[in-house]
XYZ file of N, CA and C in Angstrom:
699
model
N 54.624 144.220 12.842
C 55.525 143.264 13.484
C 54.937 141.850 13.428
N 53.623 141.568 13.915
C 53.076 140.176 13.929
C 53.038 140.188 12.397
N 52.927 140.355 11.304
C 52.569 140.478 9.729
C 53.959 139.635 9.369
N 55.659 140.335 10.200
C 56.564 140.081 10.181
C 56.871 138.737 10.129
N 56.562 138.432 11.618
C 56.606 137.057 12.200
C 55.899 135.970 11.605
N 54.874 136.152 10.850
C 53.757 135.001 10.236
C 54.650 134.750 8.964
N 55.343 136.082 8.409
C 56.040 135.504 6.901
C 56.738 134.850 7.248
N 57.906 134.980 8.221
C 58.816 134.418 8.486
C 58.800 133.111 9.175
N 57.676 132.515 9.782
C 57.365 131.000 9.842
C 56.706 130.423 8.702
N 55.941 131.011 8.248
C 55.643 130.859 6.361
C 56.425 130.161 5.681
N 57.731 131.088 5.608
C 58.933 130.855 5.168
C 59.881 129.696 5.851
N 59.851 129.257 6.883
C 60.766 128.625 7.092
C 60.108 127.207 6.998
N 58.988 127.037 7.141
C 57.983 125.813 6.842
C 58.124 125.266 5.405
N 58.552 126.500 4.496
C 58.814 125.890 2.688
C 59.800 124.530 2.637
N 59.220 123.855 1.564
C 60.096 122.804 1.022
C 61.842 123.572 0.710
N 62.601 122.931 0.992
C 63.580 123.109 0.640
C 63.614 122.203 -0.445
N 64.725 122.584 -1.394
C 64.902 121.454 -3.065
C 64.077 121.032 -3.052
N 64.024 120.102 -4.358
C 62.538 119.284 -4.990
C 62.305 118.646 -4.297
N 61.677 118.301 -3.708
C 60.690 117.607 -3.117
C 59.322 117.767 -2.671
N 58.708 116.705 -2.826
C 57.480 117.005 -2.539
C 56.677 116.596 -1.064
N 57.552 117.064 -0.183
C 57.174 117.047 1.181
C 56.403 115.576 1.828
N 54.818 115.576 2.114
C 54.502 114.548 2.771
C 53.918 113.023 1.267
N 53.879 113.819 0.237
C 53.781 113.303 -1.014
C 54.925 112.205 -1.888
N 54.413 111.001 -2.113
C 55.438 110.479 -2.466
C 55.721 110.553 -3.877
N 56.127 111.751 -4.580
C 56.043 112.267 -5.806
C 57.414 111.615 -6.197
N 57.384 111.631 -7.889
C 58.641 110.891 -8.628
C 59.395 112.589 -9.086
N 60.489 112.550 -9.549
C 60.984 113.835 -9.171
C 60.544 114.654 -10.726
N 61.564 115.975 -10.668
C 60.749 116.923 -11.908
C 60.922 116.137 -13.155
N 60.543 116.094 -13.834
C 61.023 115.407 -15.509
C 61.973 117.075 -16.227
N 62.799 116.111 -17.034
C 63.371 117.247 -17.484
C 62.818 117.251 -19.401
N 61.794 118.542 -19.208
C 61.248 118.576 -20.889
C 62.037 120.318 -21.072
N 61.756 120.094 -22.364
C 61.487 121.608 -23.177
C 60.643 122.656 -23.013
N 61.080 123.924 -22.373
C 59.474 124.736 -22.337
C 59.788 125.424 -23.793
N 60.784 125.403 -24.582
C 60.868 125.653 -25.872
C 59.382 124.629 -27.011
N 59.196 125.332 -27.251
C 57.754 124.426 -28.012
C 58.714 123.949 -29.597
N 57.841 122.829 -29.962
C 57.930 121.929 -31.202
C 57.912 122.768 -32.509
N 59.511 123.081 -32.902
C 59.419 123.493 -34.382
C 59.228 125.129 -34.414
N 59.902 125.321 -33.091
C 60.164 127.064 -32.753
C 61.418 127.579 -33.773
N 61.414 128.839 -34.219
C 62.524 128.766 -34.548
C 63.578 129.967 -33.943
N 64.592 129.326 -33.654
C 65.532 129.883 -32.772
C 65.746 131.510 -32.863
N 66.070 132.327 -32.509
C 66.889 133.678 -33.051
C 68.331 133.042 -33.047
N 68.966 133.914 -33.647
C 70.656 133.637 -33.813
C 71.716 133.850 -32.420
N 71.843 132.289 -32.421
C 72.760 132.672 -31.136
C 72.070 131.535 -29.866
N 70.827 131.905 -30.124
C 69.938 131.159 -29.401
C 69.433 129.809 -28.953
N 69.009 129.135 -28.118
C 68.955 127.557 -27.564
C 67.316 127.248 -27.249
N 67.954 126.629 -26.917
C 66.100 125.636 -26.167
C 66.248 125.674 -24.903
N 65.302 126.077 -24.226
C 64.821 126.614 -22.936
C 64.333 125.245 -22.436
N 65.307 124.786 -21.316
C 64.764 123.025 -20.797
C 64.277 123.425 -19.719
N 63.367 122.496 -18.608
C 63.350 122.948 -17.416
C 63.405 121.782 -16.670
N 64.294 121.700 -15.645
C 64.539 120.356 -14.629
C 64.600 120.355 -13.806
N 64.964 119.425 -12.600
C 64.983 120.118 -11.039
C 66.147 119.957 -10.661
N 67.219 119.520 -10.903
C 68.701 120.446 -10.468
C 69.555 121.230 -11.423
N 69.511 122.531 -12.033
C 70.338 122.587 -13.011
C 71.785 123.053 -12.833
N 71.970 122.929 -11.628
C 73.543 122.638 -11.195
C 74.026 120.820 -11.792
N 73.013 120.368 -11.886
C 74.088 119.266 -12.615
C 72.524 118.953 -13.823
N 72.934 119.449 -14.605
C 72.325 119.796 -15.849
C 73.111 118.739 -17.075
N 72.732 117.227 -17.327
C 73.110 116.817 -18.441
C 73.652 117.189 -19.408
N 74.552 116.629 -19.940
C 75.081 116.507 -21.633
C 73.750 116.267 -22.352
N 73.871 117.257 -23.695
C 73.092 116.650 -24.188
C 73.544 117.071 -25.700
N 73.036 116.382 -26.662
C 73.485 116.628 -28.122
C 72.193 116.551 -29.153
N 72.803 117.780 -30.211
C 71.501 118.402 -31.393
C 72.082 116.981 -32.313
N 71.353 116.662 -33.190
C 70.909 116.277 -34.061
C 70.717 116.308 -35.555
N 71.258 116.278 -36.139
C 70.302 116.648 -37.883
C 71.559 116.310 -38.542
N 70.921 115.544 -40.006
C 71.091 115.458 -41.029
C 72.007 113.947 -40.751
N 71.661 113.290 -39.676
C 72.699 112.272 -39.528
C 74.008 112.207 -38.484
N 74.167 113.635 -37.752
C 75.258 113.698 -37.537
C 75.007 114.185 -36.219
N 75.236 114.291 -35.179
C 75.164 114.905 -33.607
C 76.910 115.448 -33.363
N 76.160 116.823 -32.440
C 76.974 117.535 -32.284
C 76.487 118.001 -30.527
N 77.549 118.465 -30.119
C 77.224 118.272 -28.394
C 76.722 120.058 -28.477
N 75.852 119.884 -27.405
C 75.059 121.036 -27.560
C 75.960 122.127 -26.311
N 76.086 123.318 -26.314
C 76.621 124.071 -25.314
C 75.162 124.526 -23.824
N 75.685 124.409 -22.880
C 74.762 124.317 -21.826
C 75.008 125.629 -21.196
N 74.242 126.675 -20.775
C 73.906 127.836 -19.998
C 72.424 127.866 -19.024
N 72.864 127.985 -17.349
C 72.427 127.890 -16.531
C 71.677 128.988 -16.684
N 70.719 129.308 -16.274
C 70.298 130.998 -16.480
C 69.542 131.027 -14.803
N 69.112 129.921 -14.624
C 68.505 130.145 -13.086
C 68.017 128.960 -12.744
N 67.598 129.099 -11.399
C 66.891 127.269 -10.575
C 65.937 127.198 -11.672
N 66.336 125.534 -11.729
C 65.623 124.878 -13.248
C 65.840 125.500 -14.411
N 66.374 126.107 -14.968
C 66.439 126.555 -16.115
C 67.790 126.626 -16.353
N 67.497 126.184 -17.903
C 68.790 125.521 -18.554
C 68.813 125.848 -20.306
N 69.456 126.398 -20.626
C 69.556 126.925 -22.075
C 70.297 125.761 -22.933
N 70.250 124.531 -24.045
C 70.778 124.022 -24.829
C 71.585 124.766 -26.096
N 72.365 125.382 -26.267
C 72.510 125.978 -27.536
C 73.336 124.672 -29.112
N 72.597 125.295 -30.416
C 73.095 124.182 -31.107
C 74.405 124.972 -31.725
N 75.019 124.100 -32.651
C 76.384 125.247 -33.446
C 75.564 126.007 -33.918
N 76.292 127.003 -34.361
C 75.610 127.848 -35.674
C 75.746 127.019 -37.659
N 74.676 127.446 -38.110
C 74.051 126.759 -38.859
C 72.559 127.312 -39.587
N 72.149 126.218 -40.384
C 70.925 126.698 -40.657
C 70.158 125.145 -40.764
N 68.884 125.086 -40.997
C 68.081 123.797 -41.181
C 67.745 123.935 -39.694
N 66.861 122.843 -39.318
C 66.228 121.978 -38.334
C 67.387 121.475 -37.396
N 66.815 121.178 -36.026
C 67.698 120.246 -35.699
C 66.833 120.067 -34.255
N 67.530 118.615 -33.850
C 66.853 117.977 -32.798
C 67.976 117.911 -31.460
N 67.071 118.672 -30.276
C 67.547 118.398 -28.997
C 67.886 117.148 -28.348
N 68.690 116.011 -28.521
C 68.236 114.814 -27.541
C 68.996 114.400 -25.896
N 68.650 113.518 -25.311
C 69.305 113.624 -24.000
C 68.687 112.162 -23.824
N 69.970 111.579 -23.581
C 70.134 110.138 -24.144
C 70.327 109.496 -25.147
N 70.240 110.113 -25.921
C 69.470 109.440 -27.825
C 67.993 109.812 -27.789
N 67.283 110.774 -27.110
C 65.927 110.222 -27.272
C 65.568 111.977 -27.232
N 64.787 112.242 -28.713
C 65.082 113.620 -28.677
C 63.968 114.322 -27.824
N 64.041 115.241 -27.543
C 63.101 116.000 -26.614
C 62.608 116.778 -27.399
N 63.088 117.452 -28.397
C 62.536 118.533 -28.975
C 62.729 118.524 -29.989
N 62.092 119.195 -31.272
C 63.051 119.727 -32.614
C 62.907 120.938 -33.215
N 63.524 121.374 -33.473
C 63.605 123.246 -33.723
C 64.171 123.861 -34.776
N 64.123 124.861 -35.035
C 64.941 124.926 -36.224
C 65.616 126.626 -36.125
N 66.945 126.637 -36.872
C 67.593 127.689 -36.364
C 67.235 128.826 -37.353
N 67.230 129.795 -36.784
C 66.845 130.960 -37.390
C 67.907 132.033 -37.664
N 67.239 133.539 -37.758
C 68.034 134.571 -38.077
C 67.994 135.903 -36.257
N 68.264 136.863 -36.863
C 68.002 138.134 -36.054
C 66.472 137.683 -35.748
N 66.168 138.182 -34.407
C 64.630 138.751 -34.400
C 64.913 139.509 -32.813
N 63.987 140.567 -33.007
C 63.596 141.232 -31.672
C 64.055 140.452 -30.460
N 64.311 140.959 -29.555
C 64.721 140.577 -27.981
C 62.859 140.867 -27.613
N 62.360 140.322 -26.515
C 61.262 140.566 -26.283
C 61.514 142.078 -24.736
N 60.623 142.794 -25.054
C 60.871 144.141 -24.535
C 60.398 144.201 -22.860
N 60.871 144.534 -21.894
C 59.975 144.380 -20.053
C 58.598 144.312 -19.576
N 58.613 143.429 -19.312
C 57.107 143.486 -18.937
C 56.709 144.500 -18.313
N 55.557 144.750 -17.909
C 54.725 146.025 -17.366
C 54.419 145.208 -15.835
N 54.619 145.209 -15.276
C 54.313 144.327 -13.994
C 52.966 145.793 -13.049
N 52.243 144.846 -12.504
C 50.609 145.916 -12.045
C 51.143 145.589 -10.344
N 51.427 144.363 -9.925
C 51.639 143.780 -9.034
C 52.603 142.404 -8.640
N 53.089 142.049 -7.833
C 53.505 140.442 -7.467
C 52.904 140.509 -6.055
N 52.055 139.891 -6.231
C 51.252 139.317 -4.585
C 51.897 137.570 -4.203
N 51.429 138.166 -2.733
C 52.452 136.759 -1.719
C 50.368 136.049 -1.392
N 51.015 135.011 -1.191
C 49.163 134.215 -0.367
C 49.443 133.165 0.058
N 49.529 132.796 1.502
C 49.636 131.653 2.210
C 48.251 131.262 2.689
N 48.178 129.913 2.961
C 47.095 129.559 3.172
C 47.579 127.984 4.337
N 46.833 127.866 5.506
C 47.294 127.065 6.273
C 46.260 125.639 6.548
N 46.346 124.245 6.053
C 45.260 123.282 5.831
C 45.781 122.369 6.840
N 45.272 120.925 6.861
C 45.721 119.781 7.679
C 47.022 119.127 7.083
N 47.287 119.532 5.886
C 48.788 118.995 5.448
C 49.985 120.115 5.668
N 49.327 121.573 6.041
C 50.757 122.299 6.057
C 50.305 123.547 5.942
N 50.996 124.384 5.494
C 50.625 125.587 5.015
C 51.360 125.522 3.972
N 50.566 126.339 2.704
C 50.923 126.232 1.490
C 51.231 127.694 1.060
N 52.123 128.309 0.100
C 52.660 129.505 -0.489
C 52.177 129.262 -1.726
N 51.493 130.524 -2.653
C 51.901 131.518 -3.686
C 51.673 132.200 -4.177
N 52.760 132.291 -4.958
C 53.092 133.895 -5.493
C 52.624 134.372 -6.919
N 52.311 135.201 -7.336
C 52.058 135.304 -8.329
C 52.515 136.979 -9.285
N 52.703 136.890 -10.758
C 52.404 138.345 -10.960
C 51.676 138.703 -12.191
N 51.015 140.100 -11.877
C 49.936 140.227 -12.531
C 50.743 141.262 -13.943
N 50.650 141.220 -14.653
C 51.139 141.880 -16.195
C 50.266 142.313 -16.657
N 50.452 144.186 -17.251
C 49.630 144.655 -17.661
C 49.498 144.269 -19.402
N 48.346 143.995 -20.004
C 48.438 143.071 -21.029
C 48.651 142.105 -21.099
N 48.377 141.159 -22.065
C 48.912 139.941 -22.776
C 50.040 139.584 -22.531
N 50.513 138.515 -22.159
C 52.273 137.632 -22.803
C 52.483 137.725 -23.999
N 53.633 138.238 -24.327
C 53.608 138.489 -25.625
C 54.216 137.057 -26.137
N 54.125 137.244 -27.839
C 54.280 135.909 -28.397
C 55.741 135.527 -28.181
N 55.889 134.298 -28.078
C 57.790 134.211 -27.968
C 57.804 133.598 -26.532
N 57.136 134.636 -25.451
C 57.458 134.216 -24.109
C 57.110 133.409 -23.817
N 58.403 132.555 -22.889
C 57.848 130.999 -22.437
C 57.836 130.824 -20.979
N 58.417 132.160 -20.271
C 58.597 132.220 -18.909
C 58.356 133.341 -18.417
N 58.023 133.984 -16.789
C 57.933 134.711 -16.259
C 59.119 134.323 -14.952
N 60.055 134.992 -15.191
C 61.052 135.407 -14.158
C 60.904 136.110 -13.125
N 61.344 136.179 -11.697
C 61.097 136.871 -10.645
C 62.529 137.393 -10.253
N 63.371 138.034 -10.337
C 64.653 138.483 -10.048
C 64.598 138.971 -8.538
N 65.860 138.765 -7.293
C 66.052 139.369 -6.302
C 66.949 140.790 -6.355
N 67.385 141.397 -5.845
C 67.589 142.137 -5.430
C 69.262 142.513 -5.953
N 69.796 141.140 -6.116
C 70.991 140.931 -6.606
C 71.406 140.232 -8.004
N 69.902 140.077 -8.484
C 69.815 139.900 -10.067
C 69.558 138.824 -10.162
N 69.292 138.056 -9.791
C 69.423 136.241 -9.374
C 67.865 135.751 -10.168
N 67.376 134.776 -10.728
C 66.402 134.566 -10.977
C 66.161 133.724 -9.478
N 65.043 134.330 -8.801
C 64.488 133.504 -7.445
C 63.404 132.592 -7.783
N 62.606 132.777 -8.974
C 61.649 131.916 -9.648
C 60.535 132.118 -10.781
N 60.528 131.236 -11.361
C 59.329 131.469 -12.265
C 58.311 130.464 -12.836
N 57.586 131.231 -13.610
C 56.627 130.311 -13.925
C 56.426 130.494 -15.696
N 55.725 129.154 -15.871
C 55.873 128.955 -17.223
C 54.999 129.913 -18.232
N 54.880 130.098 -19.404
C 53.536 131.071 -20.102
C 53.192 129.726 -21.003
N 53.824 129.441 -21.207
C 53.711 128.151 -22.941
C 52.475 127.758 -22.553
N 51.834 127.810 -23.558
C 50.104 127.344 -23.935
C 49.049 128.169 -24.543
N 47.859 127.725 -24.895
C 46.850 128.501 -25.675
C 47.189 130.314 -25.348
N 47.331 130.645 -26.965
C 47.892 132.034 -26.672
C 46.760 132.985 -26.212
N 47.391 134.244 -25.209
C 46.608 134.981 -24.436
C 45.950 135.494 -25.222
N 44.825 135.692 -24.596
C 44.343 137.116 -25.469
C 44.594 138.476 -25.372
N 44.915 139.046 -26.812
C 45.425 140.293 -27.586
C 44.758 141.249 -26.341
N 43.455 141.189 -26.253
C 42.929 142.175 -25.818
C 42.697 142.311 -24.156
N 43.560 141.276 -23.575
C 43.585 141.132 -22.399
C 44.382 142.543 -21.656
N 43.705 142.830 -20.370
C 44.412 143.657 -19.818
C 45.200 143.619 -18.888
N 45.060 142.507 -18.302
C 46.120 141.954 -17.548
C 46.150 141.016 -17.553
N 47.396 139.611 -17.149
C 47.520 138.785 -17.458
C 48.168 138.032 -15.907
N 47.572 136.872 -15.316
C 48.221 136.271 -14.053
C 48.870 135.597 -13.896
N 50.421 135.551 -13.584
C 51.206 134.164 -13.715
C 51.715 133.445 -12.617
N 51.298 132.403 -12.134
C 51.897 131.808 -10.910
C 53.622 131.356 -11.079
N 54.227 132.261 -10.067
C 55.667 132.091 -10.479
C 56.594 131.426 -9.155
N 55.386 131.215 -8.021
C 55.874 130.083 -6.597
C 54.643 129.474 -6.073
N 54.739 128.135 -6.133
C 53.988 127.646 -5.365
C 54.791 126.714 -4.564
N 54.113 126.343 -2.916
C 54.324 125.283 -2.519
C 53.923 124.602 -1.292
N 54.076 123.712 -0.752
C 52.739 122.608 -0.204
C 53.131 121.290 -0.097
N 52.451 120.682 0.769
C 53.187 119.006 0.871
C 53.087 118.450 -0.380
N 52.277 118.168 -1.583
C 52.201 117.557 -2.557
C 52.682 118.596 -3.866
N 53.965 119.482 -3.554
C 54.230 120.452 -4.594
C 55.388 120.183 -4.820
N 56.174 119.991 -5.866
C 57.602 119.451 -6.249
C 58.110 120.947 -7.197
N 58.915 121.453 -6.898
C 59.514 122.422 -7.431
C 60.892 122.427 -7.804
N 61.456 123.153 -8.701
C 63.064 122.557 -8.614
C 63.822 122.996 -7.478
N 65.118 122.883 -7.326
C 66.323 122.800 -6.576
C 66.512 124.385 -6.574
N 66.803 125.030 -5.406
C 66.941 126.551 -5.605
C 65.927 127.753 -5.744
N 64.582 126.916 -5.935
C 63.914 127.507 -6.094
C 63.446 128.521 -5.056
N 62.894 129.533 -4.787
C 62.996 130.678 -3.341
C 61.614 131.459 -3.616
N 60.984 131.814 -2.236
C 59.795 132.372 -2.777
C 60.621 134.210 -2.139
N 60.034 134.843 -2.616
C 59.540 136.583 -2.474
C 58.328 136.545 -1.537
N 58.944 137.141 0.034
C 58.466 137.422 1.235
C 57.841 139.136 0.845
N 56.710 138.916 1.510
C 55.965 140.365 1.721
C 56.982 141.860 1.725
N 56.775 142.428 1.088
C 57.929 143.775 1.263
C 59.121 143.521 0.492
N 59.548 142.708 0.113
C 60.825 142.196 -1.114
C 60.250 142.941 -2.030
N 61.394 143.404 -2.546
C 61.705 144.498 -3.871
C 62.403 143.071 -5.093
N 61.594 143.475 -6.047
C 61.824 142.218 -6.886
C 61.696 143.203 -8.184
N 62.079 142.252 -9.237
C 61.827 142.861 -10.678
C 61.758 141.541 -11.761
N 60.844 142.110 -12.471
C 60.323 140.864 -13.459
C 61.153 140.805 -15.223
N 60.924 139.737 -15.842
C 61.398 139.617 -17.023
C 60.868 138.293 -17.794
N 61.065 138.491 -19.149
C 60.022 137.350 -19.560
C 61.178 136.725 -19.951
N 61.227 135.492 -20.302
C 62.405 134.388 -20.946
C 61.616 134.149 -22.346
N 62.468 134.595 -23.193
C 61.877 133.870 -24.494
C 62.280 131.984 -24.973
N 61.453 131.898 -26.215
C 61.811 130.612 -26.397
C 63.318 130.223 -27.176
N 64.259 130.757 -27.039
C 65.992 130.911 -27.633
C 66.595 131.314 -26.328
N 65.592 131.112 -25.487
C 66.375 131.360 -23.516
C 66.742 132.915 -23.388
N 66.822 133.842 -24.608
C 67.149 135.236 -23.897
C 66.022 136.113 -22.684
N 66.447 136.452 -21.959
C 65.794 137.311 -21.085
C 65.907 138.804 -21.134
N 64.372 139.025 -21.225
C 64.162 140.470 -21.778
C 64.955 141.470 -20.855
N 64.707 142.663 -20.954
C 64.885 144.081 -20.197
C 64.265 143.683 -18.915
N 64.464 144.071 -17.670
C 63.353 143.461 -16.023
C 62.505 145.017 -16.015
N 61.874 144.405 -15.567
C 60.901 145.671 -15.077
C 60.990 146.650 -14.274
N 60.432 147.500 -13.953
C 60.462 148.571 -12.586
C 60.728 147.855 -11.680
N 61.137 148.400 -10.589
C 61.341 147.108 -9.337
C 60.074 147.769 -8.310
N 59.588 146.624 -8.421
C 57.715 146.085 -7.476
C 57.882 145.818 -6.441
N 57.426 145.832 -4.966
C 57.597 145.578 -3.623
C 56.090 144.680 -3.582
N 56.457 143.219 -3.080
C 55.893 142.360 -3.153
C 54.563 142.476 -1.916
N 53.492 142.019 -2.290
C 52.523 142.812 -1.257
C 51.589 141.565 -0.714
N 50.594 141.604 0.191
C 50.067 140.350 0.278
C 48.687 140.098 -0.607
N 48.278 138.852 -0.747
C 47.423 138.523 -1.942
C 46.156 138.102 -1.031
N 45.225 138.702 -1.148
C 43.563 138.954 -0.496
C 42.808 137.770 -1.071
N 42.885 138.187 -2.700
C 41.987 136.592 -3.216
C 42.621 135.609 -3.866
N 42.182 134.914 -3.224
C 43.174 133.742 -3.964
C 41.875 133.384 -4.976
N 41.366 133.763 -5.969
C 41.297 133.957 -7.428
C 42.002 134.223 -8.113
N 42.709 135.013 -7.975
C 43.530 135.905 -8.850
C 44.635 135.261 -8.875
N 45.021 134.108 -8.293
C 46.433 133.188 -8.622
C 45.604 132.060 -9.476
N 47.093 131.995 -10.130
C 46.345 130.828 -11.782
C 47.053 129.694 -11.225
């Protein structure tokens, strides 16, 4: 019961929308977690990430001289799928005139397959600016190649949050892998919608590839509390 009560002031202490609480932070930038010169699967877009994607910009591809308005799919808080026509060659994401990305369209390839999830641990921690949340989950193995996100799904399918993978690739031989998929704190800016997973929440995971599809979700994990805060990245 007291275990109860501590999440639940935990919880109600969180930032609501972006903002960064006692911090006078400038708001999220909206980039690509799609990396430079990926190439699409068929069908597939560029994975943006921003902090409202309820009002998610126009934005238009690029190439050969000619712009064409890109189709927009919400997939969850901050996340935003660009798709270009179908086609073949290169082509550039921009938003404004000013391109963000450039990519190039591809064929068929694999959907990326459910993660193996070991755990999702909760860890609050209480300082002179606040008390701070997060969450994290632990994957048995490596991120596989492709993945640019770690998804946290509720109960009702909803993406409640995630965190990014894009960067120096894991290692092959890793056996588990840690992804911070909530944080937050007076100087923490997160997007709009974003929601953390309270102790005992039944959640299920999924990776987002870089063409925005989202894999198979995982077993569904009951979120537990987090002892060392080592083990959050």
């Amino acid at each position: 019961m007291l275990r109860s009560i501590l999440v639940l002031a935990v919880l109600s202490a969180l930032p609501r929308a972006a903002h960064a609480g006692a911090c006078a932070r400038p708001e999220l930038p909206t980039r690509a977690l799609t990396a430079p010169d990926a190439e699409l699967a068929k069908g597939g877009g560029v994975v943006v990430a921003m902090e409202n994607a309820g009002k998610a910009p126009a934005m238009m591809f690029a190439s050969g001289g000619t712009t064409t308005a890109a189709k927009k799919t919400v997939i969850g808080a901050g996340l935003v799928v660009y798709t270009p026509a179908a086609g073949k060659g290169p082509v550039a994401l921009q938003l404004k005139g000013k391109a963000l990305v450039k990519v190039k369209r591809g064929g068929e390839t694999k959907a990326l397959e459910a993660p193996k999830v070991g755990s999702v641990r909760f860890r609050s921690s209480t300082g002179r600016r606040g008390t701070s949340v997060s969450i994290s989950v632990e994957i048995t193995g490596p991120v596989p190649i492709g993945a640019v996100a770690v998804a946290v799904f509720d109960d009702k399918g909803a993406i409640r949050s995630w965190g990014q993978t894009a960067g120096p690739p894991t290692d092959p031989a890793a056996k588990t892998t840690v992804v911070g998929v909530f944080a937050s704190g007076s100087c923490v800016v997160q997007p709009d919608g974003f929601a953390p997973s309270a102790i005992s929440d039944k959640v299920q995971v999924a990776f987002i590839d870089a063409s925005g599809r989202i894999s198979a979700k995982s077993a569904t994990t009951v979120v537990a509390m987090q002892n060392d805060p080592s083990e959050i990245q």
